[in-house]
Short mmCIF file of C-alpha atoms and ligand atoms in Angstrom, two decimals:
data_model
loop_
_atom_site.label_atom_id
_atom_site.label_comp_id
_atom_site.label_asym_id
_atom_site.label_seq_id
_atom_site.Cartn_x
_atom_site.Cartn_y
_atom_site.Cartn_z
CA MET A 1 -40.45 35.75 -27.37
CA THR A 2 -41.53 39.34 -27.97
CA THR A 3 -44.57 39.89 -25.77
CA PRO A 4 -47.04 42.78 -26.20
CA GLY A 5 -45.26 44.49 -23.30
CA THR A 6 -41.86 44.21 -24.99
CA SER A 7 -43.28 45.41 -28.34
CA GLU A 8 -44.82 48.42 -26.69
CA LEU A 9 -41.57 49.24 -24.91
CA LEU A 10 -39.72 48.93 -28.21
CA ALA A 11 -42.16 51.33 -29.89
CA ARG A 12 -41.70 53.82 -27.04
CA ARG A 13 -37.93 53.49 -27.31
CA TYR A 14 -38.06 54.16 -31.07
CA ALA A 15 -40.33 57.14 -30.46
CA THR A 16 -37.88 58.67 -28.01
CA LEU A 17 -34.32 57.35 -28.62
CA GLY A 18 -34.90 56.75 -32.35
CA GLU A 19 -34.60 53.57 -34.36
CA HIS A 20 -30.89 53.74 -34.89
CA SER A 21 -29.68 53.32 -31.35
CA PRO A 22 -28.36 49.75 -31.60
CA LEU A 23 -30.03 46.74 -29.98
CA PHE A 24 -28.87 43.14 -29.94
CA TYR A 25 -30.96 40.32 -31.48
CA ARG A 26 -33.68 40.05 -34.13
CA GLU A 27 -36.20 40.30 -31.33
CA PRO A 28 -34.68 42.61 -28.72
CA LEU A 29 -34.23 41.23 -25.25
CA GLU A 30 -35.89 43.11 -22.40
CA LEU A 31 -33.83 42.54 -19.27
CA VAL A 32 -35.05 43.40 -15.82
CA SER A 33 -32.47 42.11 -13.35
CA GLY A 34 -29.10 40.45 -12.95
CA GLU A 35 -27.04 38.58 -10.39
CA GLY A 36 -23.51 37.30 -10.87
CA VAL A 37 -23.40 35.84 -14.40
CA TRP A 38 -27.18 35.55 -14.64
CA LEU A 39 -29.68 37.89 -16.26
CA THR A 40 -33.47 37.72 -16.12
CA ASP A 41 -35.82 38.98 -18.82
CA ALA A 42 -39.27 40.53 -18.54
CA GLN A 43 -40.88 37.11 -18.88
CA GLY A 44 -38.85 35.69 -16.00
CA ARG A 45 -36.50 33.65 -18.17
CA THR A 46 -32.85 33.51 -17.04
CA TYR A 47 -29.82 33.77 -19.29
CA LEU A 48 -26.16 33.04 -18.71
CA ASP A 49 -24.21 36.18 -19.59
CA GLY A 50 -21.31 35.06 -21.76
CA TYR A 51 -20.74 38.49 -23.26
CA ASN A 52 -20.65 41.44 -20.89
CA ASN A 53 -17.39 42.68 -19.42
CA VAL A 54 -18.72 45.83 -17.74
CA PRO A 55 -20.26 43.79 -14.86
CA HIS A 56 -16.70 42.64 -14.22
CA VAL A 57 -17.27 41.37 -10.67
CA GLY A 58 -20.80 40.21 -11.49
CA HIS A 59 -24.17 41.80 -12.17
CA ALA A 60 -25.58 43.71 -9.19
CA ASN A 61 -22.52 42.87 -7.12
CA PRO A 62 -23.56 43.54 -3.50
CA VAL A 63 -20.12 44.83 -2.42
CA VAL A 64 -20.10 47.44 -5.20
CA ALA A 65 -23.79 48.27 -4.70
CA ASP A 66 -23.32 48.74 -0.94
CA ALA A 67 -20.19 50.88 -1.40
CA VAL A 68 -21.97 53.15 -3.92
CA HIS A 69 -25.12 53.34 -1.82
CA ARG A 70 -23.21 54.12 1.37
CA GLN A 71 -21.22 56.85 -0.34
CA LEU A 72 -24.27 58.33 -2.10
CA ARG A 73 -25.85 58.72 1.33
CA THR A 74 -22.67 60.29 2.74
CA LEU A 75 -21.14 62.67 0.21
CA ASN A 76 -20.81 63.03 -3.56
CA LEU A 77 -18.87 65.95 -4.97
CA HIS A 78 -16.35 66.92 -7.61
CA THR A 79 -12.61 66.76 -6.94
CA ARG A 80 -11.90 70.36 -5.96
CA TYR A 81 -12.19 69.45 -2.30
CA LEU A 82 -10.03 66.90 -0.54
CA ASN A 83 -11.61 63.53 0.04
CA HIS A 84 -9.69 60.42 0.99
CA LEU A 85 -11.62 58.02 -1.29
CA VAL A 86 -10.24 59.40 -4.55
CA VAL A 87 -6.69 59.22 -3.19
CA ASP A 88 -7.25 55.72 -1.80
CA TYR A 89 -8.55 54.66 -5.20
CA ALA A 90 -5.69 56.26 -7.13
CA GLU A 91 -3.15 54.53 -4.88
CA ALA A 92 -4.86 51.15 -5.16
CA LEU A 93 -5.18 51.37 -8.94
CA LEU A 94 -1.67 52.65 -9.58
CA ALA A 95 -0.24 49.85 -7.43
CA ALA A 96 -1.35 47.50 -10.22
CA PHE A 97 0.94 49.22 -12.77
CA ASP A 98 4.68 49.18 -13.20
CA ASP A 99 6.59 51.88 -11.29
CA ARG A 100 6.96 54.17 -14.29
CA LEU A 101 3.17 54.49 -14.69
CA ASP A 102 2.45 56.25 -11.42
CA ARG A 103 -0.04 59.01 -12.20
CA LEU A 104 -3.77 58.95 -12.95
CA PHE A 105 -6.33 61.20 -14.59
CA LEU A 106 -9.86 60.13 -13.73
CA VAL A 107 -12.57 60.46 -16.38
CA ASN A 108 -16.05 58.99 -16.96
CA SER A 109 -15.74 56.77 -20.02
CA GLY A 110 -13.39 55.05 -22.41
CA SER A 111 -14.02 57.78 -24.98
CA GLU A 112 -13.01 60.51 -22.55
CA ALA A 113 -9.91 58.53 -21.62
CA ASN A 114 -8.74 58.17 -25.23
CA GLU A 115 -9.61 61.78 -26.03
CA LEU A 116 -7.49 62.99 -23.10
CA ALA A 117 -4.61 60.60 -23.84
CA LEU A 118 -4.40 61.92 -27.40
CA ARG A 119 -4.49 65.49 -26.12
CA VAL A 120 -1.62 64.77 -23.71
CA ALA A 121 0.34 63.15 -26.55
CA ARG A 122 -0.27 66.10 -28.89
CA GLN A 123 0.88 68.65 -26.36
CA HIS A 124 3.95 66.64 -25.38
CA THR A 125 5.11 65.92 -28.90
CA GLY A 126 3.94 69.06 -30.67
CA SER A 127 2.73 66.73 -33.43
CA THR A 128 -0.76 65.66 -34.46
CA GLY A 129 -0.25 62.44 -36.45
CA VAL A 130 -1.88 59.28 -35.10
CA LEU A 131 -1.46 55.64 -36.07
CA VAL A 132 -4.40 53.29 -35.52
CA SER A 133 -5.43 49.86 -36.68
CA ASP A 134 -7.52 49.78 -39.85
CA PHE A 135 -10.42 48.09 -38.03
CA SER A 136 -10.67 49.60 -34.58
CA TYR A 137 -12.95 51.54 -32.26
CA HIS A 138 -11.77 53.91 -29.56
CA GLY A 139 -14.81 56.05 -28.75
CA ASN A 140 -17.44 58.52 -29.79
CA THR A 141 -16.02 62.05 -29.54
CA THR A 142 -15.39 64.12 -32.67
CA SER A 143 -11.66 63.50 -32.70
CA LEU A 144 -12.09 59.77 -32.03
CA ALA A 145 -14.74 59.49 -34.76
CA GLU A 146 -12.08 60.91 -37.09
CA LEU A 147 -9.91 57.89 -36.40
CA THR A 148 -12.59 55.22 -36.16
CA THR A 149 -12.10 52.57 -38.79
CA GLY A 150 -13.92 49.57 -37.35
CA LEU A 151 -17.58 50.36 -36.88
CA THR A 152 -20.02 52.37 -38.93
CA VAL A 153 -19.01 55.97 -38.39
CA HIS A 154 -19.43 58.51 -41.13
CA GLU A 155 -16.87 61.03 -40.00
CA PRO A 156 -14.17 61.10 -42.69
CA LEU A 157 -10.78 59.81 -41.53
CA GLY A 158 -8.68 62.77 -40.37
CA GLY A 159 -5.80 63.91 -42.57
CA HIS A 160 -3.53 63.35 -39.55
CA VAL A 161 -4.54 59.67 -39.26
CA ARG A 162 -2.78 56.69 -40.85
CA THR A 163 -4.17 53.18 -40.56
CA LEU A 164 -2.25 49.95 -40.16
CA ARG A 165 -3.39 46.45 -41.10
CA ILE A 166 -2.48 44.61 -37.90
CA PRO A 167 -0.81 41.33 -38.90
CA ASP A 168 -2.35 38.17 -37.47
CA ALA A 169 -0.05 35.21 -36.94
CA THR A 170 -2.78 32.77 -35.87
CA GLY A 171 -1.98 29.38 -37.40
CA LEU A 172 1.18 30.54 -39.22
CA THR A 173 4.54 28.75 -39.14
CA GLU A 174 7.41 30.54 -37.42
CA THR A 175 8.97 31.49 -40.76
CA ALA A 176 5.70 32.75 -42.21
CA ALA A 177 5.05 34.76 -39.04
CA ARG A 178 8.53 36.31 -39.23
CA ASP A 179 8.02 37.30 -42.89
CA LEU A 180 4.62 38.76 -42.07
CA CYS A 181 6.17 40.78 -39.23
CA VAL A 182 8.84 42.24 -41.53
CA ARG A 183 6.23 43.22 -44.13
CA ALA A 184 3.90 44.73 -41.54
CA LEU A 185 6.70 46.76 -39.94
CA GLY A 186 7.53 48.04 -43.42
CA GLU A 187 3.96 49.36 -43.55
CA VAL A 188 4.52 51.09 -40.21
CA ASP A 189 7.64 52.78 -41.64
CA ALA A 190 5.65 53.92 -44.68
CA ALA A 191 2.80 55.28 -42.52
CA ILE A 192 5.23 57.23 -40.34
CA ALA A 193 7.03 58.62 -43.39
CA SER A 194 3.70 59.69 -44.85
CA LEU A 195 2.71 61.53 -41.64
CA GLN A 196 6.08 63.27 -41.58
CA GLU A 197 5.94 64.26 -45.25
CA ALA A 198 2.47 65.72 -44.73
CA GLY A 199 3.80 67.82 -41.84
CA HIS A 200 1.73 66.10 -39.12
CA GLY A 201 4.60 64.30 -37.45
CA VAL A 202 3.80 61.46 -35.05
CA SER A 203 2.09 62.14 -31.75
CA ALA A 204 0.84 58.65 -30.90
CA ALA A 205 0.08 55.11 -31.85
CA LEU A 206 -3.24 54.13 -30.26
CA PHE A 207 -4.19 50.47 -30.12
CA ASP A 208 -6.06 47.88 -28.07
CA PRO A 209 -3.43 45.28 -27.11
CA LEU A 210 -5.91 42.46 -27.70
CA PHE A 211 -7.29 43.88 -30.95
CA SER A 212 -10.81 43.15 -29.74
CA THR A 213 -12.77 45.02 -32.42
CA GLU A 214 -10.57 43.45 -35.08
CA GLY A 215 -11.78 40.04 -33.87
CA LEU A 216 -8.95 39.25 -31.40
CA LEU A 217 -5.69 39.09 -33.34
CA THR A 218 -2.33 37.65 -32.33
CA PRO A 219 0.39 39.74 -33.99
CA PRO A 220 3.65 37.95 -34.79
CA ASP A 221 6.35 38.08 -32.11
CA GLY A 222 8.16 41.39 -32.23
CA TYR A 223 5.53 43.33 -34.20
CA ILE A 224 4.18 45.41 -31.32
CA GLU A 225 7.66 46.05 -29.95
CA GLY A 226 8.84 47.04 -33.44
CA LEU A 227 5.85 49.34 -33.88
CA ALA A 228 6.51 51.01 -30.50
CA ARG A 229 10.23 51.45 -31.31
CA ARG A 230 9.43 53.12 -34.61
CA VAL A 231 6.79 55.42 -33.12
CA ARG A 232 9.15 56.52 -30.35
CA ALA A 233 12.01 57.04 -32.79
CA ALA A 234 9.68 59.39 -34.70
CA GLY A 235 9.00 61.30 -31.48
CA GLY A 236 5.58 59.77 -30.72
CA LEU A 237 4.06 58.07 -27.69
CA VAL A 238 2.43 54.69 -27.27
CA VAL A 239 -1.16 54.63 -26.00
CA ALA A 240 -2.58 51.26 -24.93
CA ASP A 241 -6.38 51.31 -25.00
CA GLU A 242 -7.16 48.84 -22.21
CA VAL A 243 -10.89 49.54 -22.13
CA GLN A 244 -11.55 45.92 -23.10
CA SER A 245 -8.27 44.17 -22.30
CA GLY A 246 -7.66 45.57 -18.81
CA PHE A 247 -8.44 44.58 -15.22
CA GLY A 248 -7.28 40.98 -15.40
CA ARG A 249 -9.49 39.95 -18.29
CA LEU A 250 -6.52 38.06 -19.75
CA GLY A 251 -6.12 35.93 -16.65
CA ASP A 252 -2.33 35.77 -16.54
CA ALA A 253 -1.84 39.54 -16.48
CA MET A 254 -3.69 42.54 -15.13
CA TRP A 255 -3.13 44.56 -18.34
CA GLY A 256 -3.17 43.64 -22.01
CA HIS A 257 0.04 45.54 -22.72
CA GLU A 258 1.86 43.08 -20.45
CA LEU A 259 1.50 40.57 -23.29
CA PHE A 260 4.34 42.43 -24.97
CA ASP A 261 7.69 43.83 -23.99
CA LEU A 262 6.14 47.24 -23.90
CA SER A 263 5.69 49.96 -21.32
CA PRO A 264 3.23 52.39 -22.91
CA GLU A 265 3.42 56.09 -22.02
CA LEU A 266 -0.36 56.21 -21.63
CA VAL A 267 -2.91 53.52 -20.73
CA THR A 268 -6.62 54.22 -21.11
CA LEU A 269 -9.25 52.49 -19.00
CA GLY A 270 -13.03 52.24 -18.85
CA LYS A 271 -15.79 49.65 -19.09
CA PRO A 272 -15.16 47.24 -16.13
CA MET A 273 -13.57 49.87 -13.90
CA GLY A 274 -16.72 50.75 -11.91
CA ASN A 275 -18.72 47.57 -12.65
CA GLY A 276 -21.24 49.70 -14.56
CA HIS A 277 -20.86 52.94 -12.67
CA PRO A 278 -19.26 55.30 -15.24
CA VAL A 279 -15.57 55.41 -14.35
CA GLY A 280 -12.65 55.75 -16.75
CA GLY A 281 -9.01 56.69 -16.44
CA VAL A 282 -5.72 57.54 -18.09
CA VAL A 283 -2.66 56.13 -16.36
CA THR A 284 0.60 57.79 -17.31
CA THR A 285 4.00 58.98 -16.11
CA ALA A 286 4.62 61.81 -13.64
CA GLU A 287 6.44 63.72 -16.37
CA LEU A 288 3.53 63.65 -18.81
CA LEU A 289 0.87 64.41 -16.22
CA ASP A 290 2.83 67.31 -14.75
CA GLU A 291 3.65 68.77 -18.13
CA PHE A 292 -0.01 68.64 -19.15
CA GLY A 293 -1.13 70.01 -15.77
CA ARG A 294 1.21 73.00 -15.99
CA ARG A 295 -0.33 74.06 -19.29
CA ASN A 296 -3.99 73.22 -18.75
CA MET A 297 -6.51 73.35 -16.01
CA TYR A 298 -8.00 69.89 -16.42
CA PHE A 299 -11.23 69.70 -14.48
CA ASN A 300 -13.87 67.03 -14.86
CA THR A 301 -17.08 67.54 -12.88
CA PHE A 302 -18.13 63.94 -12.31
CA ALA A 303 -14.85 62.06 -12.63
CA GLY A 304 -13.12 60.92 -9.46
CA SER A 305 -16.09 61.75 -7.26
CA PRO A 306 -16.27 59.95 -3.92
CA VAL A 307 -19.03 57.73 -5.33
CA SER A 308 -17.06 56.83 -8.46
CA SER A 309 -14.00 56.17 -6.32
CA ALA A 310 -16.02 53.98 -3.97
CA ALA A 311 -17.23 51.97 -6.97
CA GLY A 312 -13.70 51.62 -8.37
CA LEU A 313 -12.25 50.61 -5.01
CA ALA A 314 -14.99 48.04 -4.44
CA VAL A 315 -14.21 46.45 -7.82
CA LEU A 316 -10.52 46.12 -6.92
CA GLU A 317 -11.40 44.73 -3.49
CA VAL A 318 -13.73 42.09 -4.92
CA MET A 319 -11.13 41.13 -7.53
CA GLU A 320 -8.57 40.57 -4.79
CA HIS A 321 -10.89 38.90 -2.32
CA GLU A 322 -12.42 36.53 -4.87
CA ARG A 323 -9.10 35.84 -6.62
CA LEU A 324 -10.65 36.82 -9.92
CA LEU A 325 -7.37 37.02 -11.84
CA PRO A 326 -6.20 33.46 -11.14
CA ARG A 327 -9.78 32.28 -11.51
CA ALA A 328 -10.01 33.92 -14.95
CA HIS A 329 -6.85 32.05 -15.84
CA GLU A 330 -8.18 28.69 -14.61
CA THR A 331 -11.75 28.97 -15.92
CA GLY A 332 -10.44 30.54 -19.12
CA ALA A 333 -8.06 27.60 -19.65
CA TYR A 334 -10.96 25.17 -19.22
CA ILE A 335 -13.15 27.05 -21.73
CA ALA A 336 -10.24 27.37 -24.17
CA SER A 337 -9.51 23.64 -24.08
CA ARG A 338 -13.18 22.83 -24.71
CA LEU A 339 -13.30 25.37 -27.57
CA HIS A 340 -10.20 23.86 -29.16
CA GLY A 341 -11.99 20.52 -28.94
CA LEU A 342 -14.99 22.01 -30.75
CA ALA A 343 -12.70 23.52 -33.38
CA ALA A 344 -11.19 20.08 -34.04
CA GLU A 345 -14.67 18.61 -34.56
CA SER A 346 -16.41 21.41 -36.43
CA PRO A 347 -15.33 22.48 -39.91
CA LEU A 348 -17.12 25.78 -39.23
CA VAL A 349 -14.47 26.84 -36.69
CA ALA A 350 -11.26 28.04 -38.34
CA SER A 351 -9.54 29.12 -35.14
CA VAL A 352 -10.07 29.86 -31.48
CA ARG A 353 -8.62 33.19 -30.44
CA GLY A 354 -8.13 35.19 -27.26
CA ARG A 355 -6.82 34.63 -23.76
CA GLY A 356 -8.03 34.45 -20.19
CA LEU A 357 -11.77 35.00 -20.22
CA PHE A 358 -11.94 36.64 -23.64
CA PHE A 359 -12.59 34.40 -26.65
CA GLY A 360 -13.03 34.85 -30.36
CA ILE A 361 -14.22 31.94 -32.48
CA ASP A 362 -13.49 32.49 -36.13
CA LEU A 363 -16.25 30.96 -38.27
CA VAL A 364 -15.72 30.10 -41.92
CA HIS A 365 -17.52 28.28 -44.74
CA ASP A 366 -16.06 25.18 -46.42
CA ASP A 367 -14.23 27.40 -48.91
CA GLY A 368 -12.65 29.44 -46.08
CA ALA A 369 -14.89 32.48 -46.66
CA PRO A 370 -15.97 34.28 -43.47
CA ALA A 371 -19.31 32.94 -42.19
CA ALA A 372 -20.99 36.14 -40.96
CA GLY A 373 -24.53 34.78 -41.44
CA THR A 374 -23.67 31.69 -39.42
CA ALA A 375 -22.19 33.84 -36.65
CA ARG A 376 -25.44 35.82 -36.53
CA ALA A 377 -27.53 32.63 -36.50
CA LEU A 378 -25.35 31.18 -33.73
CA THR A 379 -25.79 34.18 -31.46
CA GLU A 380 -29.57 33.90 -31.98
CA LYS A 381 -29.53 30.16 -31.31
CA MET A 382 -27.47 30.64 -28.16
CA ARG A 383 -30.00 33.17 -26.95
CA GLU A 384 -32.79 30.62 -27.53
CA LYS A 385 -30.75 28.23 -25.38
CA GLY A 386 -30.40 30.84 -22.66
CA VAL A 387 -26.82 32.04 -23.26
CA LEU A 388 -25.84 35.53 -24.39
CA ILE A 389 -22.81 36.00 -26.64
CA SER A 390 -22.07 38.28 -29.61
CA LYS A 391 -19.88 38.61 -32.68
CA ILE A 392 -17.27 41.00 -33.99
CA GLY A 393 -14.42 41.34 -36.47
CA ARG A 394 -13.66 42.80 -39.86
CA ASP A 395 -16.07 40.31 -41.48
CA ASP A 396 -18.45 40.09 -38.51
CA ASN A 397 -17.79 36.34 -38.37
CA VAL A 398 -15.94 36.01 -35.05
CA LEU A 399 -18.07 34.91 -32.10
CA LYS A 400 -17.19 37.03 -29.10
CA MET A 401 -17.41 35.56 -25.61
CA ARG A 402 -16.30 37.64 -22.62
CA PRO A 403 -18.32 36.69 -19.53
CA PRO A 404 -18.20 38.51 -16.21
CA MET A 405 -15.01 37.50 -14.36
CA VAL A 406 -16.96 35.69 -11.63
CA ILE A 407 -18.01 32.87 -13.95
CA GLU A 408 -17.58 29.49 -12.28
CA GLN A 409 -16.65 26.11 -13.71
CA ALA A 410 -20.25 24.80 -13.79
CA GLN A 411 -21.39 27.96 -15.61
CA ALA A 412 -18.47 27.72 -18.02
CA GLU A 413 -19.63 24.17 -18.81
CA ILE A 414 -23.11 25.48 -19.67
CA LEU A 415 -21.57 28.12 -21.94
CA VAL A 416 -19.53 25.62 -23.93
CA ASP A 417 -22.17 22.86 -23.90
CA ARG A 418 -24.74 25.23 -25.42
CA LEU A 419 -22.22 26.37 -28.00
CA ALA A 420 -21.42 22.78 -28.93
CA GLU A 421 -25.14 22.03 -29.38
CA SER A 422 -25.68 25.20 -31.40
CA LEU A 423 -22.74 24.46 -33.69
CA ALA A 424 -23.99 20.89 -34.22
CA GLU A 425 -27.52 22.10 -35.00
CA LEU A 426 -26.29 24.68 -37.51
CA ALA A 427 -23.67 22.47 -39.18
N1 PMP B 1 -11.99 51.75 -26.51
C1 PMP B 1 -12.41 50.49 -26.72
C2 PMP B 1 -11.40 49.44 -27.06
C3 PMP B 1 -13.77 50.19 -26.63
O1 PMP B 1 -14.18 48.93 -26.83
C4 PMP B 1 -14.68 51.22 -26.31
C5 PMP B 1 -16.17 50.95 -26.18
N2 PMP B 1 -16.65 49.90 -26.91
C6 PMP B 1 -14.20 52.51 -26.10
C7 PMP B 1 -12.85 52.74 -26.19
C8 PMP B 1 -15.12 53.65 -25.77
O2 PMP B 1 -15.58 53.53 -24.46
P1 PMP B 1 -16.92 54.25 -23.99
O3 PMP B 1 -18.06 53.62 -24.69
O4 PMP B 1 -16.93 54.04 -22.50
O5 PMP B 1 -16.78 55.70 -24.32
#
């Protein structure tokens, strides 16, 4: 698979970007073009993209490409001049939130969004303490590295950070789930007490409503609401990191936090927002934005430019025009039913997780131990069969499938058929 050309490119990459910048696959894949859910490598082979959520409305989407191109040839500037596109975009995006969340900061990445949200929370509360899941990722700035628990980051955990083991009710009886919820909320109480005793107080709880890095967890009913109640009672704010769960990925809702009876004070956005053009955002209340704005001059050179706004608007337009939310629901339901069928047949599959067009397939050995090696082998096998997926989770044993939202029924069939074959071959 690795041709002399690919090997040479790899050597040049190592010689410039270093050997530690991560690449997927034993033999890295050199991609040259994309269209919709399809990707083409340097040898002309096509792959079904079952993994990437940034090309939300499809790789090389012509509506987004044309909007960006048109605007690049017209005007691109920072936000200290009036331009209608940024206002049009803010209005269109905020219309997708409940009435309380009616203000927007534009940024360039998920990291910037989380960094800013935590800064807003700190200034509002006068506290510094943060609660995060004990296996999560929220970005790459210094302060986010200090609260990263889920991927290899060697920044020590900040003294102002407390971690929570997010309870997972997958497969539990109602009684067992209720007991788990009570225990887990007890841990929240202890974490808050510890932050208060140490003098940090509570500024925010920051979590991804789908718990994507954790391997897609389903907390017991009432856990998230109980967590939010406790954080607010301690004076803190709730920050929903919707970098992965947002923009209709879940099919039946535009935002992951809508899974719960929860209106966060801050919602952070990124990845799919500009279909690959770097756009991120923090959606919040008028009170929080105004309070922050009175104290700080927040200026961001690239964020909210006419070109970024054109990209963001085009994504929303395509979503509406192509009915991507209901389609994610329908296609997602088809994939989920097929995956549940596979789980019933294959002893390797302990559970099928996720919603809409976001799936986690929990792989275990006969003794129930996490099957990380098998997950790795499966992603390689799927690549050989022309389908790209990945894996995630505390034990790196949860297959992660999150195709562009434009995936159609026939393509969904290919995705699941190849997975069925791969599972059978590895069983
Ligand atoms: N939050 C979540 C949940 C993420 O998955 C990521 C990126 N993987 C980020 C934040 C950081 O986003 P970015 O890479 O755009 O800075």
